[in-house]
Short mmCIF file of C-alpha atoms and ligand atoms in Angstrom, two decimals:
data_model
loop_
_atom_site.label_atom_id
_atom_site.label_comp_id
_atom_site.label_asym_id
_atom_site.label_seq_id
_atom_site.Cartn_x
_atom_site.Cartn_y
_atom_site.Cartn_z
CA UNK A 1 0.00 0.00 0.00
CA UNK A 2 1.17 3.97 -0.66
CA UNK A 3 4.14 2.38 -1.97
CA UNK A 4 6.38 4.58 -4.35
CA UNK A 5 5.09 7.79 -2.21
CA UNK A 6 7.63 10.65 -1.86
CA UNK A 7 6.15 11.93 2.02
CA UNK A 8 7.53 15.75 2.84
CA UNK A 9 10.53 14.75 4.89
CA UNK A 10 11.92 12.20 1.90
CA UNK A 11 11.32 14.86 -0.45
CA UNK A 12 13.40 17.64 1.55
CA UNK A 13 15.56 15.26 2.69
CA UNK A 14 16.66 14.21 -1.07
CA UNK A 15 16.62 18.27 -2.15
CA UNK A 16 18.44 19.79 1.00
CA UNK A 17 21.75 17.25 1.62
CA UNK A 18 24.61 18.56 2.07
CA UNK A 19 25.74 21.40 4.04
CA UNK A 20 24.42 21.18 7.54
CA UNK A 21 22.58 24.48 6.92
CA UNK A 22 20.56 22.36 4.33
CA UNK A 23 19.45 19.84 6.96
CA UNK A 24 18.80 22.30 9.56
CA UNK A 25 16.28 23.78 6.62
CA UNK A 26 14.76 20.61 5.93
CA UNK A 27 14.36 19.79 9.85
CA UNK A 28 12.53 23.56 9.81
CA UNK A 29 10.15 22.78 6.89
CA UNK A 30 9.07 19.63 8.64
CA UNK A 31 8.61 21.40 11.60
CA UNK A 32 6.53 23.85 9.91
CA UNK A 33 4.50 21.49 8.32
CA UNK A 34 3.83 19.95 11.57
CA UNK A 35 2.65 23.11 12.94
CA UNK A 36 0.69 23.60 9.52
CA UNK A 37 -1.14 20.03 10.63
CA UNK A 38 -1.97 21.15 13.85
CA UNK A 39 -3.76 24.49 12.44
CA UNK A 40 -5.54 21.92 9.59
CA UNK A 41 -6.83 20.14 12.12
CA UNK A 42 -8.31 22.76 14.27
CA UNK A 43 -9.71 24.63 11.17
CA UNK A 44 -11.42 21.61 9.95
CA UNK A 45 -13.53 21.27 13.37
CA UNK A 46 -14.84 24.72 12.66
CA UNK A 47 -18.17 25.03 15.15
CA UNK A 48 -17.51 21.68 16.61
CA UNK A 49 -14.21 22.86 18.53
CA UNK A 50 -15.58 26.29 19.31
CA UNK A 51 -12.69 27.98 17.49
CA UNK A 52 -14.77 30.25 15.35
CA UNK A 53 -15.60 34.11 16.15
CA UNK A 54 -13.57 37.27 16.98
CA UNK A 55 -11.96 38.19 20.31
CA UNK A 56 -11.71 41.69 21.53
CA UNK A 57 -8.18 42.39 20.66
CA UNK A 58 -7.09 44.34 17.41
CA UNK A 59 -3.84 43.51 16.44
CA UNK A 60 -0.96 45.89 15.52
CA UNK A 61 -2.59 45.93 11.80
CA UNK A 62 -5.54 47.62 13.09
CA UNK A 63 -7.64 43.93 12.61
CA UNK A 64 -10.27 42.23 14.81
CA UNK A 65 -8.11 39.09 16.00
CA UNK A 66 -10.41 35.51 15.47
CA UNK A 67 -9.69 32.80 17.86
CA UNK A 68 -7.92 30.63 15.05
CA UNK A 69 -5.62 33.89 14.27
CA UNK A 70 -4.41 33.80 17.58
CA UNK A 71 -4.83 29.44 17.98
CA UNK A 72 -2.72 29.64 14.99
CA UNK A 73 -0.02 32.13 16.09
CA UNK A 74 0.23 29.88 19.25
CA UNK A 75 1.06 26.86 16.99
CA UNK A 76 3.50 28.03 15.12
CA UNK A 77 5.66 30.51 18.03
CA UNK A 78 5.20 26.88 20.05
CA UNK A 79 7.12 24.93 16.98
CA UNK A 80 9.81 27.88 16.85
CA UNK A 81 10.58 28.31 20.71
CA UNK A 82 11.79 24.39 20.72
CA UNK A 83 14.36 22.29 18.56
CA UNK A 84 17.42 25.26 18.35
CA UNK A 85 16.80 26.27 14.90
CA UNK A 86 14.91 29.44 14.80
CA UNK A 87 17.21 32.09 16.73
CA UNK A 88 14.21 34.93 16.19
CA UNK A 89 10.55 35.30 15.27
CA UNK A 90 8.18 37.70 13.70
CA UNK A 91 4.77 37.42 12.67
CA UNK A 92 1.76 39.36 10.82
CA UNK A 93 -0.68 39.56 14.95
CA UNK A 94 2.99 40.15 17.08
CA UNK A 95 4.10 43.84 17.35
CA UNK A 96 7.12 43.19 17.34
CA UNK A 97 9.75 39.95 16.50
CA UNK A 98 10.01 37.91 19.08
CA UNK A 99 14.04 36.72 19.84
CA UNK A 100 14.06 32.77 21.03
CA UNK A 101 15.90 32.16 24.11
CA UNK A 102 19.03 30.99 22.90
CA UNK A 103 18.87 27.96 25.38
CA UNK A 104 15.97 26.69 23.36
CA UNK A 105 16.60 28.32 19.96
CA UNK A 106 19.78 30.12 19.19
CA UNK A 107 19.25 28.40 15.52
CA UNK A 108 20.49 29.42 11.97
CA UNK A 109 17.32 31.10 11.05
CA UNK A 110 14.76 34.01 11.68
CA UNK A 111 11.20 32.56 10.72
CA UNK A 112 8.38 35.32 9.61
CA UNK A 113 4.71 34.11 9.24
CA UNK A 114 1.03 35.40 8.73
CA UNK A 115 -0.47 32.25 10.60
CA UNK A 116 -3.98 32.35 9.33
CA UNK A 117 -4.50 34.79 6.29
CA UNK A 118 -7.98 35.61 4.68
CA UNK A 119 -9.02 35.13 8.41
CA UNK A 120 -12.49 37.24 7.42
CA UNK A 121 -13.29 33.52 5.58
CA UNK A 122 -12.66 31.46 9.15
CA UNK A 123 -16.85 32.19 10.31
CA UNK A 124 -18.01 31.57 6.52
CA UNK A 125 -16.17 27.94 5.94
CA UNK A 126 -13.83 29.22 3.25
CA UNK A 127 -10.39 28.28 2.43
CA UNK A 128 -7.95 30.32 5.08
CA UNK A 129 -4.37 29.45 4.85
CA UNK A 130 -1.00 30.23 6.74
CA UNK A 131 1.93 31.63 4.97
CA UNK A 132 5.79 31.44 5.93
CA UNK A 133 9.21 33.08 4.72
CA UNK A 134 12.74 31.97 6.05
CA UNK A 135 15.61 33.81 6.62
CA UNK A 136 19.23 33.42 7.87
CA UNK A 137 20.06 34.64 11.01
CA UNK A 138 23.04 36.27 12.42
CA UNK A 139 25.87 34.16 13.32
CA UNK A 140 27.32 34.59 17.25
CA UNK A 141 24.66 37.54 18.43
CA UNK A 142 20.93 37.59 18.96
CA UNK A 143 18.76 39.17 16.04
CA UNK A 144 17.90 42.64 15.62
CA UNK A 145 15.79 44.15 13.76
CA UNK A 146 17.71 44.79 11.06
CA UNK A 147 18.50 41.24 10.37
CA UNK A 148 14.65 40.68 9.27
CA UNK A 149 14.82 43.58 7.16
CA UNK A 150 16.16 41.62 4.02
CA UNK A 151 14.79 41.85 0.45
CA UNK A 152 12.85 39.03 -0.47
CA UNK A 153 15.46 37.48 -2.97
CA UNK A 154 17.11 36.66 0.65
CA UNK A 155 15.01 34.00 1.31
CA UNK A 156 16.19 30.63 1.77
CA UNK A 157 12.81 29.00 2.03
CA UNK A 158 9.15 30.11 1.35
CA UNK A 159 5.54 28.57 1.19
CA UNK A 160 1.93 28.58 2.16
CA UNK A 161 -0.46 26.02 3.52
CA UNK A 162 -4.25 26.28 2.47
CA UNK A 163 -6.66 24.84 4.56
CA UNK A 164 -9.80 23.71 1.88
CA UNK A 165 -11.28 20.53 1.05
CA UNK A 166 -7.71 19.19 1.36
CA UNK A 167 -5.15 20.43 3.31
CA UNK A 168 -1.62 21.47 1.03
CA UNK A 169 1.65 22.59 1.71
CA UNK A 170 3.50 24.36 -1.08
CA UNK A 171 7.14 25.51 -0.69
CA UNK A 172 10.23 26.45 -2.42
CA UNK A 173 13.78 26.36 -1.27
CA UNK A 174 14.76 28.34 -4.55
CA UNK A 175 14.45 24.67 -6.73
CA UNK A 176 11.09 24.66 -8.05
CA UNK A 177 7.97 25.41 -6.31
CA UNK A 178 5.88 21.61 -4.97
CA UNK A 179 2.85 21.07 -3.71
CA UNK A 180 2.36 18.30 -1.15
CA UNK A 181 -1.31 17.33 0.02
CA UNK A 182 -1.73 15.68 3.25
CA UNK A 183 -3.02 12.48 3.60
CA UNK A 184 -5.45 12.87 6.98
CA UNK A 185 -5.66 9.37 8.05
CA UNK A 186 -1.67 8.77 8.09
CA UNK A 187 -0.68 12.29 8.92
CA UNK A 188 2.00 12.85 5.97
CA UNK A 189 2.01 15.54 3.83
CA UNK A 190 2.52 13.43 0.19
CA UNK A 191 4.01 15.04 -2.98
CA UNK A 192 1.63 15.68 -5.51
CA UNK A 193 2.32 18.38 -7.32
CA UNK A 194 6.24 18.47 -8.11
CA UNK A 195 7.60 21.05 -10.44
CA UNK A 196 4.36 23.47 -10.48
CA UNK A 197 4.42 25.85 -13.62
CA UNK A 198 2.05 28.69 -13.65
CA UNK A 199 0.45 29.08 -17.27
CA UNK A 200 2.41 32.42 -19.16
CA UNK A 201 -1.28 33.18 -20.53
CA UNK A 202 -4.22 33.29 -18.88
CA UNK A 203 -8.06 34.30 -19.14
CA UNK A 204 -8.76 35.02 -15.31
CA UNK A 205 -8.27 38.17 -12.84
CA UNK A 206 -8.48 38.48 -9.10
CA UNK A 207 -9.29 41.44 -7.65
CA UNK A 208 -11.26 43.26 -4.94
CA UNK A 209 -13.76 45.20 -7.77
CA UNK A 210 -15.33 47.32 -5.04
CA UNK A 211 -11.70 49.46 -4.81
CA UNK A 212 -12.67 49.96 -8.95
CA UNK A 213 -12.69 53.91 -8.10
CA UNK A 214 -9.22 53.90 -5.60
CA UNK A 215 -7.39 51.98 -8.19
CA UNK A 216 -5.03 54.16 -10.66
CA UNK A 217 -5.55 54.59 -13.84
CA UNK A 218 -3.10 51.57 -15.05
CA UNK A 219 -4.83 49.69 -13.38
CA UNK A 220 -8.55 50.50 -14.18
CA UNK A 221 -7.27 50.36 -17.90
CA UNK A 222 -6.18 46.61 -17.49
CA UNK A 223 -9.38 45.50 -15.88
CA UNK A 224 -11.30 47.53 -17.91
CA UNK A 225 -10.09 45.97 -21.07
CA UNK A 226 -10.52 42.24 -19.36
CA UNK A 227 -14.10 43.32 -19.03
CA UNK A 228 -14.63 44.14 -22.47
CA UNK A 229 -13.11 41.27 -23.03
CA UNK A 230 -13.25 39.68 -27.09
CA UNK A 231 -15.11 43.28 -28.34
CA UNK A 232 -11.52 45.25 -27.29
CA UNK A 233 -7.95 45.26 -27.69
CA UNK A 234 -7.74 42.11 -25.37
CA UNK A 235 -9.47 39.73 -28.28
CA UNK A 236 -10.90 37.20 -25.27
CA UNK A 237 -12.78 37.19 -22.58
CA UNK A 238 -12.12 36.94 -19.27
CA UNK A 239 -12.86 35.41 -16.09
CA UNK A 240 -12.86 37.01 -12.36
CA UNK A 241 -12.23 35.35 -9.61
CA UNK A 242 -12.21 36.81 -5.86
CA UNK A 243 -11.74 34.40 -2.79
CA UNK A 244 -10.62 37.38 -0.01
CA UNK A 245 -8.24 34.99 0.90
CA UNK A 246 -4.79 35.78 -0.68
CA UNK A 247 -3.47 32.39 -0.39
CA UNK A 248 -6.57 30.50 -2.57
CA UNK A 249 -6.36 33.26 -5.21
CA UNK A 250 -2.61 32.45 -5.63
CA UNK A 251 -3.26 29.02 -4.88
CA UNK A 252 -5.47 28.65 -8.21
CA UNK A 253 -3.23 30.51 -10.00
CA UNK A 254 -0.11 28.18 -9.52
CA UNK A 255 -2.74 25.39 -10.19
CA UNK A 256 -4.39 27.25 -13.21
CA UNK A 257 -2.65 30.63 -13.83
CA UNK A 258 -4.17 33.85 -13.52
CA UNK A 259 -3.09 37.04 -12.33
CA UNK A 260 -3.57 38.45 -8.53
CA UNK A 261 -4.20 42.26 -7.39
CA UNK A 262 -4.24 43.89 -4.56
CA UNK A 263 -2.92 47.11 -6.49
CA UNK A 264 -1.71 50.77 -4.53
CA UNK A 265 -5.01 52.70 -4.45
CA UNK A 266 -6.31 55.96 -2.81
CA UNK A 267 -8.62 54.45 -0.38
CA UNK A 268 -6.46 55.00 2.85
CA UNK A 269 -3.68 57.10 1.86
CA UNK A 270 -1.57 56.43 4.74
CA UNK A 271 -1.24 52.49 3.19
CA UNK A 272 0.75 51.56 0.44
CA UNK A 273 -0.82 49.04 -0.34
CA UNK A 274 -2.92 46.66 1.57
CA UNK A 275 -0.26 43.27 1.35
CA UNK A 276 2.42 42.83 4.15
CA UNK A 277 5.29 43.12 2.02
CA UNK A 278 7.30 40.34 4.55
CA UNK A 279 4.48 37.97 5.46
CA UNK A 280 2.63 38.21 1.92
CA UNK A 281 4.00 39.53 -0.61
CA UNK A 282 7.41 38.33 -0.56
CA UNK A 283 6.96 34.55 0.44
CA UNK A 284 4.29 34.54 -2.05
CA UNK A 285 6.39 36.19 -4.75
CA UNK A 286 9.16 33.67 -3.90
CA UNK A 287 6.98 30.52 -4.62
CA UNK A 288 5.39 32.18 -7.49
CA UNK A 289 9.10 33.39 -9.41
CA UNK A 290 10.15 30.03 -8.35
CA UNK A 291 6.60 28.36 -10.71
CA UNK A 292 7.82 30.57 -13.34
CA UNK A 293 5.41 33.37 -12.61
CA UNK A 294 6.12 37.21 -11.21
CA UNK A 295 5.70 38.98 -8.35
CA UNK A 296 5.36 42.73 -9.04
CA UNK A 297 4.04 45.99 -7.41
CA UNK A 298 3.67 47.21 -11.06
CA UNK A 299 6.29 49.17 -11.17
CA UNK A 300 9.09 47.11 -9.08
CA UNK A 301 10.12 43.31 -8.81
CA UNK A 302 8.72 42.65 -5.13
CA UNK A 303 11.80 40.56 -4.10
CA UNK A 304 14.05 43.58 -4.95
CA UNK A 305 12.53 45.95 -2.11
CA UNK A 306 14.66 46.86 0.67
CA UNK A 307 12.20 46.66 3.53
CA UNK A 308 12.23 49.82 5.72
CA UNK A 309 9.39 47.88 8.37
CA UNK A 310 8.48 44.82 9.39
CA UNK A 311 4.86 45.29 9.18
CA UNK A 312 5.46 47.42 5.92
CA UNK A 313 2.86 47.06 3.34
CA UNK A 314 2.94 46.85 -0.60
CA UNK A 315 0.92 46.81 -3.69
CA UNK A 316 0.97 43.43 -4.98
CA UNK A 317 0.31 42.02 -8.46
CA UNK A 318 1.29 38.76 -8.78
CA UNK A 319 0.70 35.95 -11.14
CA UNK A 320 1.23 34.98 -14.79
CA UNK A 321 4.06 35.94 -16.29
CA UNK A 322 2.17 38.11 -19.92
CA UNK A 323 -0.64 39.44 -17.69
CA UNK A 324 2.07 41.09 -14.50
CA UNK A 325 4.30 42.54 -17.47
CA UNK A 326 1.48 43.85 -19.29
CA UNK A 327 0.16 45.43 -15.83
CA UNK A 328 4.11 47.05 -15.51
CA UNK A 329 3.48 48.13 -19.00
CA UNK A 330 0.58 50.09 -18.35
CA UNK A 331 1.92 51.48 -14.83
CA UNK A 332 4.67 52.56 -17.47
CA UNK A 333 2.73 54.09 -19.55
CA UNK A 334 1.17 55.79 -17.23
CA UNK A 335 4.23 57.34 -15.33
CA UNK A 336 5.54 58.26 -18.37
CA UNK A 337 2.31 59.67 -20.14
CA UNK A 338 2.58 57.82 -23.71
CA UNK A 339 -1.05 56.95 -22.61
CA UNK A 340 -3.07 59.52 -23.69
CA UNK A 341 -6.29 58.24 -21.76
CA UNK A 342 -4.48 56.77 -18.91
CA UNK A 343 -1.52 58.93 -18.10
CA UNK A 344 -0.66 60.68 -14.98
CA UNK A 345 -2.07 63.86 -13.62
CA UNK A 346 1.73 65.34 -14.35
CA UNK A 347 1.81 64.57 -17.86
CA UNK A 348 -2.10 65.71 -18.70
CA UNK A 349 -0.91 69.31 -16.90
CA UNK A 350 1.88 69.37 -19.19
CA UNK A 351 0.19 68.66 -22.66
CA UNK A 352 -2.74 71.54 -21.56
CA UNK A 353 0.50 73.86 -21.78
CA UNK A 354 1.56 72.73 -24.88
CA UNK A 355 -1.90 73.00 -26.72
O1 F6P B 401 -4.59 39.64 4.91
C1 F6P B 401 -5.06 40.14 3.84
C2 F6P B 401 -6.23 39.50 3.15
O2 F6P B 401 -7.11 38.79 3.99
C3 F6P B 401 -5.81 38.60 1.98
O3 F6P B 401 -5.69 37.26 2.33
C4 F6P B 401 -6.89 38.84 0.97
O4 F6P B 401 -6.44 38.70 -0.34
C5 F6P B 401 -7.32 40.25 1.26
O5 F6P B 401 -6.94 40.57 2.58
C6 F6P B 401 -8.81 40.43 1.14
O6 F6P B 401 -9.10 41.77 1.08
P1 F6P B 401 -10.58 42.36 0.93
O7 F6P B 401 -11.17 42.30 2.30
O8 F6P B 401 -10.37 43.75 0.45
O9 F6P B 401 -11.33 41.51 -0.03
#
């Protein structure tokens, strides 16, 4: 029986030998993914095991905290604290990272999470899913803040695990991006999907169309044209998709392709965007490059951005490689005014003094 199945650990085992960092990543991963089957579990009880609802306490994002956010959190800073590989913590409902005592951790690496994201989908039975990035941590001295501040293209290790009629774990250590599902009655996360390729083309957009009037104008022009579909310039039409749960959008699109927005917009200036740049948008932009995919604010590769704060937040557009570089074409256009309908504020001005 199951004979000929690669589980998780034989998997990382096979793709991380060598340097003892290697096995101290793959010992991490299947640490993760044990925390990841802890969370699947609780999830799936939904009603039963009274973990549904919101508690009192906002977190430091200005959110209602659920029960499962904070079950969740719990889960994962419990798998960190022990085993002496994680020297330092941060994560999407902490304030601030967390350093591990060095008599329990002290470890190679700092581990940043968003423990359950799409959490508005826990009360309603939709997919929810946790997301992780790794990092290296300082050799000889406990981290600082500083240390998590790396670009994304820093990352050693980076995945998500959605919790929906199966539970998967998808990761990439910078060799592919594979999806594992777990098998609920033995308890191992199996490989399944090795070598995922996201589609270059694709017929089907995700985004929030209630922002329609925040978005800018490169923006409006691309969905706007999807919309229109085979009667304009795009020749086909399209599809949207919008799960409020940023790991199942990106999850169909490394199964399917697609493209993912959560564009800059005007509705709070204050924001950026509305993506954590190191719990979001760079793991996810990791496993996505890594599928052959990008992971763009539109105008900038995300993995290139020099964080400036941990809780920093981005515009994301992520997704199928023809659809993101026709999106930076557009923001292009539009920066740079050769779109007459859709160019910036700046470059309108200037051709009203020139007529
Ligand atoms: O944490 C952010 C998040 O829940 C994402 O998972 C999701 O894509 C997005 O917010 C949903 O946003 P909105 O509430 O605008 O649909």
């Amino acid at each position: 029986m199951h004979q000929g199945r690669t589980t998780l650990s034989k998997f990382l085992i096979q793709q991380l030998k060598g340097a003892p960092e290697q096995s101290d990543l793959a010992a991490l991963l299947v640490d993760i993914a044990a925390a990841v089957k802890a969370i699947s579990a609780m999830t799936a009880k939904g009603e039963l095991g009274g973990v549904l609802g919101s508690l009192d306490s906002i977190n430091v994002q200005g959110e209602t905290q659920k029960k499962l956010d904070l079950m969740s959190n719990q889960a994962f800073i419990n798998t960190f604290s022990t085993g002496g590989l994680v020297a330092g913590l941060a994560s999407e409902e902490n304030d601030d990272p967390v350093e591990i005592d060095p008599r329990d951790g002290g470890g190679r690496f700092l581990a940043l999470f968003d423990p359950l994201d799409g959490s508005s989908n826990i009360d309603v039975n939709v997919s929810v899913g946790s997301i992780f990035s790794v990092l290296r941590a300082p050799e000889g001295r406990a981290p600082v803040i500083t240390d998590y501040l790396r670009p994304g293209k820093n990352q050693l290790a980076a995945g998500y695990a959605i919790y929906g009629p199966s539970t998967m774990f998808v990761l990439t250590v910078g060799k592919g991006t594979h999806g594992f599902t777990l098998d609920r009655e033995v308890g191992n996360f199996i490989l399944t999907h090795p070598l995922l390729q996201i589609p270059e083309d694709t017929s089907e957009f995700a985004i929030n169309a209630s922002n329609e009037r925040f978005w800018e104008p490169p923006v409006q022009r691309y969905v706007a044209e999807c919309k229109n579909g085979s009667t304009d310039v795009r020749q086909r039409d399209f599809n949207m998709r919008w799960i409020a749960s940023m790991v199942a959008d990106i999850h169909r699109i490394l199964m399917r392709g697609g493209v993912f927005m959560y564009p800059r917009d005007t509705k709070d200036p204050s924001k950026e965007g509305r993506l954590r740049l190191m719990y979001e948008a760079n793991p996810m932009s990791f496993v996505v490059e890594q599928a052959g995919g990008i992971g763009s604010t539109g105008r900038r590769r995300i993995l290139d951005i020099e964080p400036e704060q941990i809780h920093q937040r981005v515009p994301v557009i992520i997704g199928s490689r023809n659809e993101v570089e026709r999106l930076e074409r557009y923001h292009r256009d539009y920066d740079s005014g050769i779109d007459e309908k859709y160019s910036s504020p700046l470059f309108q001005e200037r051709s009203l003094f020139a007529s």
